[in-house]
mmCIF file of C-alpha atoms in Angstrom:
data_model
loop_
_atom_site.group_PDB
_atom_site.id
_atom_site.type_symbol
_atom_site.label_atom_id
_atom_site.label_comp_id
_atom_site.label_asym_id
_atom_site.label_seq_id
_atom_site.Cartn_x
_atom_site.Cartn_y
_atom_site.Cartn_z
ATOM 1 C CA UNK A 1 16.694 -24.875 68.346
ATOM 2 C CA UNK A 2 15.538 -27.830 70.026
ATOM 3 C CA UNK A 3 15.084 -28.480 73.804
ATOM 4 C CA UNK A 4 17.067 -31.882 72.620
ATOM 5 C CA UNK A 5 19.079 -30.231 70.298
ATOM 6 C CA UNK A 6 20.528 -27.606 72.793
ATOM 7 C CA UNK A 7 21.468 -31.111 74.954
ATOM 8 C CA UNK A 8 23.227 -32.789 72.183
ATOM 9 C CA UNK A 9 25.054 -29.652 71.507
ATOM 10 C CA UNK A 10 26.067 -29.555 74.756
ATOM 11 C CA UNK A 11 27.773 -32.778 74.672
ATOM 12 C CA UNK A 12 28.620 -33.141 71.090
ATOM 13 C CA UNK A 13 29.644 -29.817 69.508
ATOM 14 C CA UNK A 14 30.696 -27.646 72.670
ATOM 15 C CA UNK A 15 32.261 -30.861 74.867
ATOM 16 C CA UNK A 16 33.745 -28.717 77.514
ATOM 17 C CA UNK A 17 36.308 -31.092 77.787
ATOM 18 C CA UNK A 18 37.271 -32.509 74.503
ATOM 19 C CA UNK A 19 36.309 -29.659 72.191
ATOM 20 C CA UNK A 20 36.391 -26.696 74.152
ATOM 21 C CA UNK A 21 39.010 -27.562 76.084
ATOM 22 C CA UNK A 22 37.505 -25.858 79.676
ATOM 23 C CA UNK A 23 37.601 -26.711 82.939
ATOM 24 C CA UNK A 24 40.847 -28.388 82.485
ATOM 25 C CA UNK A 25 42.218 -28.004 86.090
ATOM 26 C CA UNK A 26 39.600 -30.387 87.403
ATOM 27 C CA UNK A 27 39.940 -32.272 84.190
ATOM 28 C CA UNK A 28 43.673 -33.092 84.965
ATOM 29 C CA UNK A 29 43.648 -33.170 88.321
ATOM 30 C CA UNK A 30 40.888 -35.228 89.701
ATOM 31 C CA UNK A 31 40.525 -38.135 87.028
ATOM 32 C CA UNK A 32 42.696 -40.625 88.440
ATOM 33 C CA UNK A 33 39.862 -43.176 88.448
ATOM 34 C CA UNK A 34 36.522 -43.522 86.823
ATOM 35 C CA UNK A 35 34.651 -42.737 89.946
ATOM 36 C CA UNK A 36 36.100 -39.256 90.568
ATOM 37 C CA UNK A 37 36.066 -38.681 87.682
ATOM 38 C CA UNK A 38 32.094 -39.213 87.253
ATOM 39 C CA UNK A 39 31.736 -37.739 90.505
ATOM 40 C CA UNK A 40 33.294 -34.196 89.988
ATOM 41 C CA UNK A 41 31.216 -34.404 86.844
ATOM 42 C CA UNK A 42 28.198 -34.805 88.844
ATOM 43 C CA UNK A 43 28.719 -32.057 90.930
ATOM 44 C CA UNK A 44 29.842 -29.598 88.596
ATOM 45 C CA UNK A 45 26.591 -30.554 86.285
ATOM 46 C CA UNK A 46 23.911 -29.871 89.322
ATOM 47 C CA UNK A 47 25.712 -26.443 89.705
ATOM 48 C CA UNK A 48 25.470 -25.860 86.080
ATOM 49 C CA UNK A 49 22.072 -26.420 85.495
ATOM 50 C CA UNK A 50 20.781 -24.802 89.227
ATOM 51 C CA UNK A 51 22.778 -21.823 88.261
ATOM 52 C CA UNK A 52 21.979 -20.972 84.442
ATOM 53 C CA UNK A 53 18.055 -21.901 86.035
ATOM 54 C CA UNK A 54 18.748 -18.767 89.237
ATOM 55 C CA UNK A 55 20.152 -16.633 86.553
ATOM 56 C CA UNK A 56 18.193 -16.621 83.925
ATOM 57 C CA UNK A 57 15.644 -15.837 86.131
ATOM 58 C CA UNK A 58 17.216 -13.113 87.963
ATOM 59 C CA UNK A 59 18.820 -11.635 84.324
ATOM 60 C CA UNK A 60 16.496 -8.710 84.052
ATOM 61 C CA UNK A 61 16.548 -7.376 87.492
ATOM 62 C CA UNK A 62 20.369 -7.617 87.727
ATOM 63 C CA UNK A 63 21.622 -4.494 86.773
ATOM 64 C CA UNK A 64 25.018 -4.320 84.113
ATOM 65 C CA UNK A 65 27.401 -3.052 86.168
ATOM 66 C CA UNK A 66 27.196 -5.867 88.885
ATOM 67 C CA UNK A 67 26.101 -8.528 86.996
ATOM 68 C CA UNK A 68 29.416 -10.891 87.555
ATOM 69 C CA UNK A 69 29.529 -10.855 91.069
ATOM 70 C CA UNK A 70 25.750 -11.547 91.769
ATOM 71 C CA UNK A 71 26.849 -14.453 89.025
ATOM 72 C CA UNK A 72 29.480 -15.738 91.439
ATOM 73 C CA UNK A 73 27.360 -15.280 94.472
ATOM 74 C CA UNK A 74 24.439 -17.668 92.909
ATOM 75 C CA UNK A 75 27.159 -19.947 91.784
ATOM 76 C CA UNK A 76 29.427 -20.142 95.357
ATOM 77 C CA UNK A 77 26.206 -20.722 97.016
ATOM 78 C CA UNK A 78 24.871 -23.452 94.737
ATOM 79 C CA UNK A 79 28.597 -24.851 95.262
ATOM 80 C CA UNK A 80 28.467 -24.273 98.983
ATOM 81 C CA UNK A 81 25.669 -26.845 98.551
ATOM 82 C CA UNK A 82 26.702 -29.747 96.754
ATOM 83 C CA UNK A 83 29.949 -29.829 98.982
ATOM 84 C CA UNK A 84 27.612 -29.772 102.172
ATOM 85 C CA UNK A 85 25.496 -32.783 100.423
ATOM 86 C CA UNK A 86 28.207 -34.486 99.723
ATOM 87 C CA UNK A 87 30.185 -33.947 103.475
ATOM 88 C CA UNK A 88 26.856 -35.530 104.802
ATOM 89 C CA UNK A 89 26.023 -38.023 102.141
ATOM 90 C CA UNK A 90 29.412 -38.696 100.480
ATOM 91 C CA UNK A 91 32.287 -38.377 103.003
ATOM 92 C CA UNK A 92 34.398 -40.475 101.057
ATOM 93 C CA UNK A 93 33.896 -38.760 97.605
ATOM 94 C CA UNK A 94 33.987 -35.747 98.904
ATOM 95 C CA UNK A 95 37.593 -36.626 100.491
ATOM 96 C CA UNK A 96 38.501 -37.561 97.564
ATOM 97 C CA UNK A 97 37.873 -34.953 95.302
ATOM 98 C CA UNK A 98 38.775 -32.520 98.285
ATOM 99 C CA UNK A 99 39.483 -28.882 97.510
ATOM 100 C CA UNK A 100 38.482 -29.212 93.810
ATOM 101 C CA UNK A 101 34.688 -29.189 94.922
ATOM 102 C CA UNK A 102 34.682 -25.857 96.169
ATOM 103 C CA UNK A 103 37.229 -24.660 93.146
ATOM 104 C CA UNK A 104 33.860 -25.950 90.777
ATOM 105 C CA UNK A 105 32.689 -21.677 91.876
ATOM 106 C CA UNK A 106 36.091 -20.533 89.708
ATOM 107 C CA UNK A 107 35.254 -22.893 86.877
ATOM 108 C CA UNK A 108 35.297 -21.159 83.590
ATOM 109 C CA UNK A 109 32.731 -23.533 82.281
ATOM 110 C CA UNK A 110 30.106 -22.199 84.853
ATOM 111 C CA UNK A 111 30.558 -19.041 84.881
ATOM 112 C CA UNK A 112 31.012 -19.039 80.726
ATOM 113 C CA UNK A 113 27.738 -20.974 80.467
ATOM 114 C CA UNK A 114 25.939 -18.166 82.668
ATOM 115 C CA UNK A 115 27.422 -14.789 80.806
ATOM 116 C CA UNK A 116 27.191 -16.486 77.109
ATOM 117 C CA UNK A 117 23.722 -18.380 77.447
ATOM 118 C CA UNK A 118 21.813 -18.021 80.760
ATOM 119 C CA UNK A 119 22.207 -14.029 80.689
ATOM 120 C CA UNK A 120 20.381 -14.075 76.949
ATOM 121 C CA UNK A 121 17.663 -17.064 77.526
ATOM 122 C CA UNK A 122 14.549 -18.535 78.983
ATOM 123 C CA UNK A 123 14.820 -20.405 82.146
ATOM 124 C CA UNK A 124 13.512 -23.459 80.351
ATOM 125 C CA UNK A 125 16.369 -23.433 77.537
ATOM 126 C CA UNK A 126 19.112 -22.529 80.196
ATOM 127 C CA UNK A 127 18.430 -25.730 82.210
ATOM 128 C CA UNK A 128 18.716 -27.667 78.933
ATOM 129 C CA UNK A 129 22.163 -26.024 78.017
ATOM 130 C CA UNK A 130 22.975 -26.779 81.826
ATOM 131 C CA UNK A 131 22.331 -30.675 81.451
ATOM 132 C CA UNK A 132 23.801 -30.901 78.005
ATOM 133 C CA UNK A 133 26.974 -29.030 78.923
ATOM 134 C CA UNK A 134 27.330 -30.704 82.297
ATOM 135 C CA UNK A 135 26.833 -33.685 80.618
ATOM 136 C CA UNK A 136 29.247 -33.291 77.851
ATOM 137 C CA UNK A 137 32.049 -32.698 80.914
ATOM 138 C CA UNK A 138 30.772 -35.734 83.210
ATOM 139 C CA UNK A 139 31.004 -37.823 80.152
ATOM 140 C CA UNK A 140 34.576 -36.217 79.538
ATOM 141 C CA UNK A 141 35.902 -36.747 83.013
ATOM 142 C CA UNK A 142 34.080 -40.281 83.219
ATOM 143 C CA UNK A 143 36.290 -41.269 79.942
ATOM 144 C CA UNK A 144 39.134 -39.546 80.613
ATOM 145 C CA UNK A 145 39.446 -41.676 84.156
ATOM 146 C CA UNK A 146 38.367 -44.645 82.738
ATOM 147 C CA UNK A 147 41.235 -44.678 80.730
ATOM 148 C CA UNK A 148 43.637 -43.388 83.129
ATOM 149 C CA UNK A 149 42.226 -46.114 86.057
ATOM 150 C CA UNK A 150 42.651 -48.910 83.284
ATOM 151 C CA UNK A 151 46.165 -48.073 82.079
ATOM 152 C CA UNK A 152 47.450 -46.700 85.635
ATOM 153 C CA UNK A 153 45.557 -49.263 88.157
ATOM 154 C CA UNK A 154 44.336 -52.076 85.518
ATOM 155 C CA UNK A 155 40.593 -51.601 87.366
ATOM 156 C CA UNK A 156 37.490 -49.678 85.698
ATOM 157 C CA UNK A 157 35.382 -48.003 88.705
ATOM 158 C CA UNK A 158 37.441 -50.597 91.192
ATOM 159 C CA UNK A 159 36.938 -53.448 89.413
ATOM 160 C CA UNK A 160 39.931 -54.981 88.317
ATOM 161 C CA UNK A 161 40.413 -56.086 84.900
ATOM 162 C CA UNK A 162 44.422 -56.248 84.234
ATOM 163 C CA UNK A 163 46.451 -58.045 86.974
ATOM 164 C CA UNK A 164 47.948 -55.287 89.283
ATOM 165 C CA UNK A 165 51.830 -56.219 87.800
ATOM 166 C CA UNK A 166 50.702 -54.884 84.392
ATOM 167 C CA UNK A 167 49.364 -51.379 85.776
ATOM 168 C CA UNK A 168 51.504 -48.659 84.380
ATOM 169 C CA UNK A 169 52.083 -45.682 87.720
ATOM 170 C CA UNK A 170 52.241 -42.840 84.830
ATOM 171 C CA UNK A 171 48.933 -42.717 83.967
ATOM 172 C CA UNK A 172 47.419 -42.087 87.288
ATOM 173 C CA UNK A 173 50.006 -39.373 87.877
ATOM 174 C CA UNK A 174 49.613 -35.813 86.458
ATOM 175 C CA UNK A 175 51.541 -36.362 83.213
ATOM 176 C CA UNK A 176 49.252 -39.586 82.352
ATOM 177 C CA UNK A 177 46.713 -37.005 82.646
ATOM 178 C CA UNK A 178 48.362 -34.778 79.775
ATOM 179 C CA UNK A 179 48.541 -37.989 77.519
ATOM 180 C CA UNK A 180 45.521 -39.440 78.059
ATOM 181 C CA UNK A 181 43.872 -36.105 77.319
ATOM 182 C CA UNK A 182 45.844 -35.844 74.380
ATOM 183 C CA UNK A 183 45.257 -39.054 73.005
ATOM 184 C CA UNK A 184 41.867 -39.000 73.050
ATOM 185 C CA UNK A 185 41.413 -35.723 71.745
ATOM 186 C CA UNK A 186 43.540 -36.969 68.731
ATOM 187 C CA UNK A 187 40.911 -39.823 68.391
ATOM 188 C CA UNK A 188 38.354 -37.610 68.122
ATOM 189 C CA UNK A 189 40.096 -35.087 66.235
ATOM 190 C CA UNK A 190 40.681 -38.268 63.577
ATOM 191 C CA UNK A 191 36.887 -39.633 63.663
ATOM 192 C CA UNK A 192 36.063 -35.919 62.771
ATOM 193 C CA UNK A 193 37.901 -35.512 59.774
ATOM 194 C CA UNK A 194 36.780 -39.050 58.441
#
């Protein structure tokens, strides 16, 4: 397989978000607007790909039995990280998204991506699936809030595109989450089959 094709797989055929269905606690929670959404994306992608990079290097030295937790210790620091970047360089963001940043260590996605490809590839091919699965979820979370900042605030990324009056409250709250995630996975669900 491809260096490209292991990218497009990523965000195609093993969408954490839409086809997989992982991850869905910062899904739900933190896409009440396009920014956050693309933000906790962001962050969750550079910890992806840094991680299944540290592992893969450190697979053969790691021995079986403790495999797991030197897994969560490369991925809490990585995550220890982006949250200090973004304190310094992000304050707002990072306010934002607040405790889901450091939740990103717990995220089935991560740790998934490290045990099923990281642990059994080259360095070079674990980046790639790093990318293309971190950017099948920004893309995920950067849709699903897009939709959920249009129908619940009538603004995409702030800007406003529906006068405030029209802006239905439900989809910013958690059950506008549930539907808009449900929608659009019957979308794509109906673009599949045709």
């Amino acid at each position: 397989m491809s260096k490209l094709d292991i990218i497009i797989n990523g965000i195609v055929k093993e969408n954490p978000t839409f086809v997989l269905m992982l991850g869905m606690c910062p899904t739900l929670a933190t896409t009440t607007s396009a920014t956050n959404g693309l933000m906790m994306g962001l962050a969750t992608m550079v910890v992806l790909i840094f991680s299944n990079i540290i592992i893969s290097c450190i697979k053969n030295i790691t021995p079986d039995m403790v495999h797991i937790p030197v897994y969560i210790v490369v991925i809490a620091t990585l995550v220890t990280l982006v949250q200090m970047a973004m304190q310094a360089y992000l304050p707002e963001i990072n306010k934002s998204l607040g405790l889901f940043i450091p939740l990103i260590v717990v995220n089935c996605i991560i740790l998934g991506r490290a045990e099923s490809y990281a642990g059994k590839n080259t360095p070079l091919d674990s980046a790639c699936d790093g990318l293309g699965i971190g950017l099948g979820f920004t893309i995920g979370l950067t849709i699903l809030g897009i939709f959920r900042e249009l129908l619940g605030n009538g603004t995409i990324f702030e800007m406003r595109l529906i006068p405030e009056e029209y802006g239905m409250l439900l989809f910013i709250l958690p059950p506008g989450a549930f539907l808009t995630l449900g929608y659009i996975i019957a979308v794509i669900n109906r673009f599949k089959k045709a």
